[in-house]
Amino acid sequence: MWRRLFPEERTPATATQPKERVVVREKIVEKRVEVPVTTPPPSVPSGPPPGPRGDFTAMFSGIGVKTKLITVDGATATEERALPEAYTAEITVRIHLPKPASTMEQMRSLNPQIGNLLPDLEPMIQKGKVSGLYQHLYKVKKESLENNLERLDRALTRHNFFDLDTVLELTHPVSKRKVLLMQADMDVVSDGSDGDRMPVFDEAILKSAFFQPSTSYGWPKTTTKVNPVIPRLESEMTESKERLKSARLSKVEKDTLTSRVAQLPGVISDLQRRSYLIGQEDPFVVIPMSFRNYRGSKDWLPQIGDFVVVIYKDKLLPAVVGDYGPTIKVGEASLRIAREIDPTASPYKRPVNDLQVSYLFFPNTADAVRKVPDYAAWRARCESLLKDIGVANASDELHTWEDRLTPTPAVTTTVTNPSGTPDSGAGEPDSPQPAKDSTSSGTGTGTETTTDTGAGASPK
């Protein structure tokens, strides 16, 4: 049964519920927004930058390089792009032309022992003069630089430009013997080949970058032995002909191979007929090809075959002028000479980097006929020439070259058997004895000497 409640009997809705408390808290939120700022481009300078900016470096050739950027106001890019002069580099090469050494003091500063080795050098220098060859050689060097101003990577290196300290024309006051004294450094040449004396060649030298199988000093072959360079050249010719069949060759490659294939038959034919000095065995020096164009006096001008003495510190090394070399370089000797000075020398390593090598050329002394090198004869000739210029003890001071190519003569021992009959060899009595060489002759002292009938140099 329902009963109506009166208002005073009703319970309020909030009577049993807690009142809500509203708490207001303030929270500050910081929001950062990064907006990129565009930096305005730098203004175009109205002239050269304040103060010169110099970059100094060195090229591989040893030429010092200074650079400086200069800008000028121009027209629009469209217009300037069409102007060759709008983007240029001006190159000025500044070279100090050296002054030749001409006094004994200067020579002693390069080799303190030279006065002791050559007692009469000082009076000879006092009466001598700088050769025109000195100016001639530096003129050739200067012209070479002028021809390569647009390709400085091909320019003569600093080392090779300053490779000559002096060239002096000297005359001994008593004997009147003429001497050309050249003061330079020493590069190395390994050129030359001779199948008669050296049928097996050093493979490393054959493969060296600048090897040439011949020298200016040569003579007719005396045997039928094959020059060891010929098989390599024949293989090169065959391979080059095969490569020419390729359609992938560039024009430059094709022209180079065609020229080489045309050249090789002549080189091979020459090596079949002639022999040459051997850089690793024979003592010889190289003179610049530009000597041939010298228009001055020929009285002191070295020629192929002339005798020369190479001086380094206390060494006096006998040699001959054996080859012509690059027109712009001075001071070059065979690998045999180089290794006598520095055993570690090679076609790629100089024995001497400084201008401390003296080359004493004796002009007009070459033998009338070029033939197989005879080191003993060369030494005797150089000894005589040194005595002509006052070196009284030349026989003691001059180096003796060992001939490493000529076989040592066979020597047998004479043994006396119990019966008193001389018996050659030490075999059993009934053993057959080797026949003696027809060129051998007994000496009566228990030895047998063999005369060399080949083309080798005389053994020492």
mmCIF file of N, CA and C in Angstrom, residues 287-388:
data_model
loop_
_atom_site.group_PDB
_atom_site.id
_atom_site.type_symbol
_atom_site.label_atom_id
_atom_site.label_comp_id
_atom_site.label_asym_id
_atom_site.label_seq_id
_atom_site.Cartn_x
_atom_site.Cartn_y
_atom_site.Cartn_z
ATOM 1 N N ILE A 287 126.952 11.542 -71.723
ATOM 2 C CA ILE A 287 126.981 12.989 -71.927
ATOM 3 C C ILE A 287 125.685 13.415 -72.616
ATOM 4 N N PRO A 288 125.254 14.661 -72.413
ATOM 5 C CA PRO A 288 123.989 15.108 -73.002
ATOM 6 C C PRO A 288 124.040 15.104 -74.533
ATOM 7 N N MET A 289 122.928 14.758 -75.148
ATOM 8 C CA MET A 289 122.823 14.803 -76.598
ATOM 9 C C MET A 289 123.047 16.221 -77.121
ATOM 10 N N SER A 290 122.739 17.211 -76.285
ATOM 11 C CA SER A 290 122.903 18.606 -76.703
ATOM 12 C C SER A 290 124.362 18.973 -76.942
ATOM 13 N N PHE A 291 125.304 18.150 -76.456
ATOM 14 C CA PHE A 291 126.716 18.395 -76.767
ATOM 15 C C PHE A 291 126.946 18.384 -78.278
ATOM 16 N N ARG A 292 126.155 17.593 -78.987
ATOM 17 C CA ARG A 292 126.357 17.463 -80.431
ATOM 18 C C ARG A 292 125.983 18.744 -81.169
ATOM 19 N N ASN A 293 125.164 19.584 -80.536
ATOM 20 C CA ASN A 293 124.739 20.834 -81.172
ATOM 21 C C ASN A 293 125.577 22.023 -80.733
ATOM 22 N N TYR A 294 126.611 21.773 -79.943
ATOM 23 C CA TYR A 294 127.436 22.869 -79.449
ATOM 24 C C TYR A 294 128.232 23.478 -80.591
ATOM 25 N N ARG A 295 128.175 24.791 -80.699
ATOM 26 C CA ARG A 295 128.840 25.491 -81.800
ATOM 27 C C ARG A 295 130.157 26.138 -81.383
ATOM 28 N N GLY A 296 130.563 25.923 -80.142
ATOM 29 C CA GLY A 296 131.811 26.505 -79.684
ATOM 30 C C GLY A 296 133.009 25.662 -80.073
ATOM 31 N N SER A 297 134.133 25.925 -79.403
ATOM 32 C CA SER A 297 135.368 25.204 -79.692
ATOM 33 C C SER A 297 135.211 23.718 -79.405
ATOM 34 N N LYS A 298 135.718 22.904 -80.318
ATOM 35 C CA LYS A 298 135.646 21.444 -80.157
ATOM 36 C C LYS A 298 136.887 20.887 -79.459
ATOM 37 N N ASP A 299 137.832 21.774 -79.094
ATOM 38 C CA ASP A 299 139.080 21.294 -78.496
ATOM 39 C C ASP A 299 138.850 20.595 -77.157
ATOM 40 N N TRP A 300 137.828 21.022 -76.421
ATOM 41 C CA TRP A 300 137.543 20.422 -75.109
ATOM 42 C C TRP A 300 136.250 19.603 -75.122
ATOM 43 N N LEU A 301 135.647 19.423 -76.275
ATOM 44 C CA LEU A 301 134.347 18.757 -76.347
ATOM 45 C C LEU A 301 134.499 17.242 -76.275
ATOM 46 N N PRO A 302 133.909 16.575 -75.270
ATOM 47 C CA PRO A 302 134.003 15.108 -75.180
ATOM 48 C C PRO A 302 133.234 14.437 -76.317
ATOM 49 N N GLN A 303 133.769 13.306 -76.765
ATOM 50 C CA GLN A 303 133.128 12.515 -77.808
ATOM 51 C C GLN A 303 133.004 11.074 -77.305
ATOM 52 N N ILE A 304 132.166 10.292 -77.981
ATOM 53 C CA ILE A 304 132.012 8.886 -77.620
ATOM 54 C C ILE A 304 133.357 8.175 -77.752
ATOM 55 N N GLY A 305 133.737 7.444 -76.714
ATOM 56 C CA GLY A 305 135.000 6.711 -76.703
ATOM 57 C C GLY A 305 136.123 7.429 -75.985
ATOM 58 N N ASP A 306 135.972 8.748 -75.747
ATOM 59 C CA ASP A 306 137.008 9.469 -75.013
ATOM 60 C C ASP A 306 137.115 8.920 -73.588
ATOM 61 N N PHE A 307 138.319 9.016 -73.036
ATOM 62 C CA PHE A 307 138.531 8.522 -71.677
ATOM 63 C C PHE A 307 138.146 9.589 -70.660
ATOM 64 N N VAL A 308 137.678 9.116 -69.510
ATOM 65 C CA VAL A 308 137.212 10.007 -68.453
ATOM 66 C C VAL A 308 137.514 9.354 -67.114
ATOM 67 N N VAL A 309 137.859 10.165 -66.138
ATOM 68 C CA VAL A 309 138.062 9.685 -64.770
ATOM 69 C C VAL A 309 136.993 10.323 -63.891
ATOM 70 N N VAL A 310 136.247 9.481 -63.196
ATOM 71 C CA VAL A 310 135.186 9.941 -62.302
ATOM 72 C C VAL A 310 135.754 10.030 -60.892
ATOM 73 N N ILE A 311 135.563 11.189 -60.253
ATOM 74 C CA ILE A 311 136.112 11.413 -58.916
ATOM 75 C C ILE A 311 134.971 11.638 -57.935
ATOM 76 N N TYR A 312 134.948 10.831 -56.877
ATOM 77 C CA TYR A 312 133.996 11.039 -55.787
ATOM 78 C C TYR A 312 134.720 10.772 -54.481
ATOM 79 N N LYS A 313 134.787 11.793 -53.636
ATOM 80 C CA LYS A 313 135.548 11.726 -52.387
ATOM 81 C C LYS A 313 136.985 11.304 -52.705
ATOM 82 N N ASP A 314 137.428 10.101 -52.228
ATOM 83 C CA ASP A 314 138.811 9.701 -52.482
ATOM 84 C C ASP A 314 138.913 8.660 -53.592
ATOM 85 N N LYS A 315 137.855 8.471 -54.361
ATOM 86 C CA LYS A 315 137.848 7.460 -55.421
ATOM 87 C C LYS A 315 138.196 8.084 -56.771
ATOM 88 N N LEU A 316 139.064 7.404 -57.508
ATOM 89 C CA LEU A 316 139.377 7.750 -58.895
ATOM 90 C C LEU A 316 138.978 6.547 -59.751
ATOM 91 N N LEU A 317 137.924 6.696 -60.539
ATOM 92 C CA LEU A 317 137.366 5.577 -61.290
ATOM 93 C C LEU A 317 137.583 5.773 -62.787
ATOM 94 N N PRO A 318 138.361 4.891 -63.441
ATOM 95 C CA PRO A 318 138.594 5.021 -64.884
ATOM 96 C C PRO A 318 137.363 4.587 -65.676
ATOM 97 N N ALA A 319 137.104 5.280 -66.786
ATOM 98 C CA ALA A 319 135.923 4.961 -67.594
ATOM 99 C C ALA A 319 136.095 5.543 -68.992
ATOM 100 N N VAL A 320 135.071 5.333 -69.821
ATOM 101 C CA VAL A 320 135.015 5.937 -71.151
ATOM 102 C C VAL A 320 133.670 6.638 -71.296
ATOM 103 N N VAL A 321 133.597 7.538 -72.264
ATOM 104 C CA VAL A 321 132.312 8.132 -72.631
ATOM 105 C C VAL A 321 131.588 7.096 -73.483
ATOM 106 N N GLY A 322 130.471 6.576 -72.981
ATOM 107 C CA GLY A 322 129.846 5.439 -73.642
ATOM 108 C C GLY A 322 128.515 5.683 -74.304
ATOM 109 N N ASP A 323 127.870 6.818 -74.017
ATOM 110 C CA ASP A 323 126.526 6.992 -74.570
ATOM 111 C C ASP A 323 126.121 8.459 -74.515
ATOM 112 N N TYR A 324 125.162 8.803 -75.385
ATOM 113 C CA TYR A 324 124.496 10.099 -75.313
ATOM 114 C C TYR A 324 123.195 9.925 -74.543
ATOM 115 N N GLY A 325 122.860 10.937 -73.738
ATOM 116 C CA GLY A 325 121.641 10.880 -72.948
ATOM 117 C C GLY A 325 120.738 12.057 -73.235
ATOM 118 N N PRO A 326 119.766 12.315 -72.351
ATOM 119 C CA PRO A 326 118.832 13.427 -72.546
ATOM 120 C C PRO A 326 119.554 14.756 -72.723
ATOM 121 N N THR A 327 118.995 15.618 -73.545
ATOM 122 C CA THR A 327 119.648 16.895 -73.856
ATOM 123 C C THR A 327 119.706 17.827 -72.655
ATOM 124 N N ILE A 328 118.809 17.665 -71.707
ATOM 125 C CA ILE A 328 118.672 18.647 -70.637
ATOM 126 C C ILE A 328 119.235 18.174 -69.301
ATOM 127 N N LYS A 329 119.824 16.981 -69.269
ATOM 128 C CA LYS A 329 120.362 16.454 -68.018
ATOM 129 C C LYS A 329 121.868 16.259 -68.116
ATOM 130 N N VAL A 330 122.538 16.468 -66.997
ATOM 131 C CA VAL A 330 123.994 16.320 -66.925
ATOM 132 C C VAL A 330 124.325 15.444 -65.721
ATOM 133 N N GLY A 331 125.407 14.679 -65.843
ATOM 134 C CA GLY A 331 125.829 13.857 -64.717
ATOM 135 C C GLY A 331 125.117 12.527 -64.688
ATOM 136 N N GLU A 332 125.626 11.579 -65.474
ATOM 137 C CA GLU A 332 125.003 10.256 -65.535
ATOM 138 C C GLU A 332 126.097 9.227 -65.779
ATOM 139 N N ALA A 333 126.042 8.130 -65.061
ATOM 140 C CA ALA A 333 127.060 7.086 -65.191
ATOM 141 C C ALA A 333 126.402 5.718 -65.165
ATOM 142 N N SER A 334 127.167 4.727 -65.610
ATOM 143 C CA SER A 334 126.638 3.365 -65.676
ATOM 144 C C SER A 334 126.380 2.815 -64.279
ATOM 145 N N LEU A 335 125.530 1.813 -64.230
ATOM 146 C CA LEU A 335 125.204 1.168 -62.962
ATOM 147 C C LEU A 335 126.452 0.590 -62.303
ATOM 148 N N ARG A 336 127.427 0.156 -63.103
ATOM 149 C CA ARG A 336 128.673 -0.401 -62.546
ATOM 150 C C ARG A 336 129.408 0.661 -61.735
ATOM 151 N N ILE A 337 129.510 1.867 -62.273
ATOM 152 C CA ILE A 337 130.170 2.956 -61.553
ATOM 153 C C ILE A 337 129.341 3.356 -60.337
ATOM 154 N N ALA A 338 128.031 3.464 -60.527
ATOM 155 C CA ALA A 338 127.154 3.900 -59.437
ATOM 156 C C ALA A 338 127.269 2.981 -58.227
ATOM 157 N N ARG A 339 127.334 1.676 -58.468
ATOM 158 C CA ARG A 339 127.392 0.735 -57.348
ATOM 159 C C ARG A 339 128.773 0.665 -56.715
ATOM 160 N N GLU A 340 129.791 1.142 -57.395
ATOM 161 C CA GLU A 340 131.105 1.251 -56.768
ATOM 162 C C GLU A 340 131.087 2.368 -55.733
ATOM 163 N N ILE A 341 130.256 3.387 -55.978
ATOM 164 C CA ILE A 341 130.112 4.495 -55.042
ATOM 165 C C ILE A 341 129.116 4.159 -53.944
ATOM 166 N N ASP A 342 127.995 3.569 -54.331
ATOM 167 C CA ASP A 342 126.957 3.173 -53.381
ATOM 168 C C ASP A 342 126.401 1.823 -53.823
ATOM 169 N N PRO A 343 126.700 0.754 -53.093
ATOM 170 C CA PRO A 343 126.247 -0.584 -53.498
ATOM 171 C C PRO A 343 124.736 -0.729 -53.615
ATOM 172 N N THR A 344 123.978 0.195 -53.029
ATOM 173 C CA THR A 344 122.516 0.099 -53.104
ATOM 174 C C THR A 344 121.937 0.845 -54.299
ATOM 175 N N ALA A 345 122.794 1.434 -55.117
ATOM 176 C CA ALA A 345 122.306 2.181 -56.284
ATOM 177 C C ALA A 345 121.563 1.251 -57.236
ATOM 178 N N SER A 346 120.622 1.817 -57.970
ATOM 179 C CA SER A 346 119.827 1.051 -58.928
ATOM 180 C C SER A 346 119.376 1.994 -60.035
ATOM 181 N N PRO A 347 118.698 1.475 -61.070
ATOM 182 C CA PRO A 347 118.176 2.378 -62.102
ATOM 183 C C PRO A 347 117.215 3.420 -61.549
ATOM 184 N N TYR A 348 116.718 3.201 -60.322
ATOM 185 C CA TYR A 348 115.768 4.129 -59.721
ATOM 186 C C TYR A 348 116.332 4.844 -58.496
ATOM 187 N N LYS A 349 117.588 4.613 -58.188
ATOM 188 C CA LYS A 349 118.182 5.210 -56.988
ATOM 189 C C LYS A 349 119.574 5.733 -57.300
ATOM 190 N N ARG A 350 119.752 7.039 -57.170
ATOM 191 C CA ARG A 350 121.052 7.658 -57.415
ATOM 192 C C ARG A 350 122.040 7.298 -56.305
ATOM 193 N N PRO A 351 123.308 7.167 -56.660
ATOM 194 C CA PRO A 351 124.310 6.969 -55.615
ATOM 195 C C PRO A 351 124.695 8.279 -54.945
ATOM 196 N N VAL A 352 124.521 9.390 -55.668
ATOM 197 C CA VAL A 352 124.893 10.710 -55.157
ATOM 198 C C VAL A 352 123.805 11.703 -55.572
ATOM 199 N N ASN A 353 123.255 12.428 -54.612
ATOM 200 C CA ASN A 353 122.224 13.419 -54.917
ATOM 201 C C ASN A 353 122.773 14.830 -55.024
ATOM 202 N N ASP A 354 123.882 15.083 -54.356
ATOM 203 C CA ASP A 354 124.463 16.422 -54.367
ATOM 204 C C ASP A 354 125.481 16.552 -55.494
ATOM 205 N N LEU A 355 125.879 17.794 -55.758
ATOM 206 C CA LEU A 355 126.806 18.054 -56.865
ATOM 207 C C LEU A 355 128.244 17.828 -56.409
ATOM 208 N N GLN A 356 128.547 16.592 -56.038
ATOM 209 C CA GLN A 356 129.842 16.262 -55.451
ATOM 210 C C GLN A 356 130.674 15.325 -56.319
ATOM 211 N N VAL A 357 130.260 15.118 -57.556
ATOM 212 C CA VAL A 357 130.992 14.222 -58.450
ATOM 213 C C VAL A 357 131.729 15.054 -59.497
ATOM 214 N N SER A 358 133.026 14.793 -59.635
ATOM 215 C CA SER A 358 133.838 15.471 -60.654
ATOM 216 C C SER A 358 134.082 14.509 -61.811
ATOM 217 N N TYR A 359 133.838 14.997 -63.015
ATOM 218 C CA TYR A 359 134.086 14.201 -64.223
ATOM 219 C C TYR A 359 135.241 14.857 -64.978
ATOM 220 N N LEU A 360 136.363 14.139 -65.059
ATOM 221 C CA LEU A 360 137.536 14.646 -65.785
ATOM 222 C C LEU A 360 137.541 14.034 -67.183
ATOM 223 N N PHE A 361 137.103 14.807 -68.170
ATOM 224 C CA PHE A 361 137.082 14.322 -69.551
ATOM 225 C C PHE A 361 138.400 14.672 -70.241
ATOM 226 N N PHE A 362 138.949 13.708 -70.949
ATOM 227 C CA PHE A 362 140.162 13.934 -71.736
ATOM 228 C C PHE A 362 139.765 13.908 -73.209
ATOM 229 N N PRO A 363 139.534 15.078 -73.800
ATOM 230 C CA PRO A 363 139.017 15.125 -75.173
ATOM 231 C C PRO A 363 140.020 14.612 -76.198
ATOM 232 N N ASN A 364 139.473 14.060 -77.267
ATOM 233 C CA ASN A 364 140.268 13.561 -78.399
ATOM 234 C C ASN A 364 141.230 12.447 -77.993
ATOM 235 N N THR A 365 140.799 11.579 -77.095
ATOM 236 C CA THR A 365 141.659 10.465 -76.660
ATOM 237 C C THR A 365 141.068 9.103 -77.007
ATOM 238 N N ALA A 366 139.949 9.072 -77.701
ATOM 239 C CA ALA A 366 139.285 7.796 -77.998
ATOM 240 C C ALA A 366 140.154 6.913 -78.880
ATOM 241 N N ASP A 367 140.057 5.601 -78.678
ATOM 242 C CA ASP A 367 140.747 4.651 -79.553
ATOM 243 C C ASP A 367 140.190 4.767 -80.966
ATOM 244 N N ALA A 368 141.044 4.516 -81.944
ATOM 245 C CA ALA A 368 140.623 4.636 -83.342
ATOM 246 C C ALA A 368 139.537 3.632 -83.695
ATOM 247 N N VAL A 369 139.596 2.458 -83.075
ATOM 248 C CA VAL A 369 138.622 1.397 -83.365
ATOM 249 C C VAL A 369 137.941 0.994 -82.060
ATOM 250 N N ARG A 370 136.627 0.985 -82.062
ATOM 251 C CA ARG A 370 135.885 0.531 -80.887
ATOM 252 C C ARG A 370 135.793 -0.989 -80.904
ATOM 253 N N LYS A 371 136.014 -1.551 -79.737
ATOM 254 C CA LYS A 371 136.008 -3.011 -79.642
ATOM 255 C C LYS A 371 135.565 -3.424 -78.251
ATOM 256 N N VAL A 372 135.625 -4.713 -78.011
ATOM 257 C CA VAL A 372 135.217 -5.257 -76.718
ATOM 258 C C VAL A 372 135.980 -4.555 -75.594
ATOM 259 N N PRO A 373 135.293 -4.121 -74.521
ATOM 260 C CA PRO A 373 135.975 -3.432 -73.430
ATOM 261 C C PRO A 373 137.129 -4.243 -72.857
ATOM 262 N N ASP A 374 138.248 -3.570 -72.698
ATOM 263 C CA ASP A 374 139.430 -4.152 -72.070
ATOM 264 C C ASP A 374 139.742 -3.273 -70.865
ATOM 265 N N TYR A 375 139.275 -3.680 -69.694
ATOM 266 C CA TYR A 375 139.393 -2.837 -68.509
ATOM 267 C C TYR A 375 140.838 -2.512 -68.158
ATOM 268 N N ALA A 376 141.729 -3.464 -68.366
ATOM 269 C CA ALA A 376 143.141 -3.225 -68.052
ATOM 270 C C ALA A 376 143.707 -2.148 -68.967
ATOM 271 N N ALA A 377 143.361 -2.216 -70.244
ATOM 272 C CA ALA A 377 143.841 -1.210 -71.192
ATOM 273 C C ALA A 377 143.225 0.153 -70.886
ATOM 274 N N TRP A 378 141.953 0.172 -70.516
ATOM 275 C CA TRP A 378 141.308 1.439 -70.165
ATOM 276 C C TRP A 378 141.982 2.061 -68.944
ATOM 277 N N ARG A 379 142.296 1.229 -67.964
ATOM 278 C CA ARG A 379 142.934 1.746 -66.765
ATOM 279 C C ARG A 379 144.313 2.306 -67.082
ATOM 280 N N ALA A 380 145.070 1.581 -67.893
ATOM 281 C CA ALA A 380 146.417 2.038 -68.249
ATOM 282 C C ALA A 380 146.363 3.379 -68.977
ATOM 283 N N ARG A 381 145.371 3.531 -69.845
ATOM 284 C CA ARG A 381 145.247 4.798 -70.585
ATOM 285 C C ARG A 381 144.881 5.931 -69.644
ATOM 286 N N CYS A 382 143.964 5.699 -68.729
ATOM 287 C CA CYS A 382 143.579 6.739 -67.777
ATOM 288 C C CYS A 382 144.724 7.078 -66.829
ATOM 289 N N GLU A 383 145.501 6.071 -66.457
ATOM 290 C CA GLU A 383 146.670 6.312 -65.609
ATOM 291 C C GLU A 383 147.651 7.241 -66.305
ATOM 292 N N SER A 384 147.908 6.985 -67.578
ATOM 293 C CA SER A 384 148.824 7.828 -68.343
ATOM 294 C C SER A 384 148.305 9.261 -68.454
ATOM 295 N N LEU A 385 147.004 9.405 -68.668
ATOM 296 C CA LEU A 385 146.415 10.738 -68.799
ATOM 297 C C LEU A 385 146.453 11.491 -67.475
ATOM 298 N N LEU A 386 146.237 10.799 -66.367
ATOM 299 C CA LEU A 386 146.329 11.445 -65.062
ATOM 300 C C LEU A 386 147.751 11.920 -64.781
ATOM 301 N N LYS A 387 148.722 11.120 -65.168
ATOM 302 C CA LYS A 387 150.113 11.543 -64.977
ATOM 303 C C LYS A 387 150.425 12.779 -65.808
ATOM 304 N N ASP A 388 149.749 12.911 -66.952
ATOM 305 C CA ASP A 388 149.947 14.102 -67.785
ATOM 306 C C ASP A 388 149.502 15.378 -67.082
#
